[in-house]
């Protein structure tokens, strides 16, 4: 079980994002940034 800290980015564990209190727009934006960085 991962420790959850407030105001943290979602951490990819076991191919699944931890549930954090982010809006769908925030989550989509973060995921897009992470995906674009991995693609570079």
Coordinates of N, CA and C in Angstrom, one line a residue:
X1 N 0.9 -1.2 0.0 CA 0.0 0.0 0.0 C 0.9 1.2 0.0
X2 N 0.7 2.1 -0.9 CA 1.5 3.3 -1.0 C 0.9 4.4 -0.1
X3 N 1.8 5.1 0.5 CA 1.5 6.2 1.3 C 1.0 7.4 0.5
X4 N -0.1 7.9 0.9 CA -0.7 9.1 0.1 C -0.4 10.4 0.8
X5 N 0.2 11.3 0.1 CA 0.4 12.7 0.6 C -0.5 13.6 -0.1
X6 N -0.9 14.7 0.6 CA -1.8 15.6 0.0 C -1.1 16.4 -1.1
X7 N -1.8 16.8 -2.1 CA -1.3 17.7 -3.2 C -0.1 17.0 -4.0
X8 N -0.3 15.7 -4.2 CA 0.8 15.0 -4.9 C 0.2 14.6 -6.3
X9 N 1.2 14.4 -7.2 CA 0.8 13.9 -8.5 C 0.4 12.4 -8.4
X10 N -0.4 11.9 -9.3 CA -0.7 10.5 -9.3 C 0.5 9.7 -9.6
X11 N 0.7 8.6 -8.9 CA 1.8 7.7 -9.1 C 1.4 6.4 -9.8
X12 N 2.1 6.1 -10.9 CA 1.7 4.8 -11.6 C 2.2 3.6 -10.8
X13 N 1.3 2.8 -10.3 CA 1.7 1.6 -9.6 C 0.8 0.5 -10.1
X14 N 1.5 -0.6 -10.5 CA 0.7 -1.8 -10.9 C -0.2 -1.4 -12.1
X15 N 0.3 -0.6 -13.0 CA -0.5 -0.2 -14.2 C -1.8 0.5 -13.8
X16 N -1.8 1.1 -12.7 CA -3.1 1.8 -12.3 C -2.8 3.0 -11.5
X17 N -3.4 4.1 -11.8 CA -3.2 5.4 -11.0 C -3.8 5.2 -9.7
X18 N -3.1 5.7 -8.7 CA -3.7 5.8 -7.3 C -4.8 6.8 -7.4
X19 N -5.8 6.7 -6.6 CA -6.9 7.6 -6.6 C -6.6 8.8 -5.7
X20 N -6.4 9.9 -6.4 CA -6.1 11.2 -5.7 C -7.3 12.1 -6.0
X21 N -7.4 13.1 -5.1 CA -8.5 14.1 -5.3 C -8.2 15.1 -6.3
X22 N -8.2 14.7 -7.6 CA -8.0 15.6 -8.7 C -9.3 15.6 -9.6
X23 N -9.6 16.7 -10.2 CA -10.7 16.7 -11.1 C -10.3 16.0 -12.4
X24 N -11.3 15.6 -13.2 CA -11.0 14.9 -14.4 C -10.1 15.7 -15.3
X25 N -10.3 17.0 -15.3 CA -9.5 17.9 -16.2 C -8.0 17.9 -15.7
X26 N -7.8 18.0 -14.4 CA -6.5 17.9 -13.9 C -5.8 16.6 -14.2
X27 N -6.5 15.5 -14.0 CA -6.0 14.2 -14.2 C -5.6 14.0 -15.7
X28 N -6.5 14.5 -16.6 CA -6.2 14.4 -18.0 C -5.0 15.2 -18.4
X29 N -4.9 16.4 -17.8 CA -3.8 17.3 -18.1 C -2.4 16.7 -17.6
X30 N -2.4 16.1 -16.4 CA -1.2 15.5 -15.9 C -0.9 14.3 -16.7
X31 N -1.9 13.5 -17.1 CA -1.6 12.3 -17.9 C -1.0 12.6 -19.2
X32 N -1.5 13.7 -19.8 CA -1.1 14.1 -21.1 C 0.4 14.6 -21.0
X33 N 0.7 15.3 -20.0 CA 2.1 15.8 -19.8 C 3.0 14.6 -19.6
X34 N 2.6 13.6 -18.8 CA 3.5 12.4 -18.5 C 3.7 11.6 -19.8
X35 N 2.6 11.5 -20.6 CA 2.7 10.7 -21.8 C 3.6 11.4 -22.8
X36 N 3.4 12.8 -22.9 CA 4.3 13.5 -23.9 C 5.8 13.4 -23.5
X37 N 6.0 13.4 -22.2 CA 7.4 13.3 -21.7 C 8.0 12.0 -22.1
X38 N 7.2 10.9 -21.9 CA 7.7 9.6 -22.2 C 7.9 9.4 -23.7
X39 N 7.2 10.1 -24.5 CA 7.3 10.0 -25.9 C 8.5 10.7 -26.5
X40 N 9.1 11.7 -25.7 CA 10.2 12.4 -26.2 C 11.5 11.5 -26.2

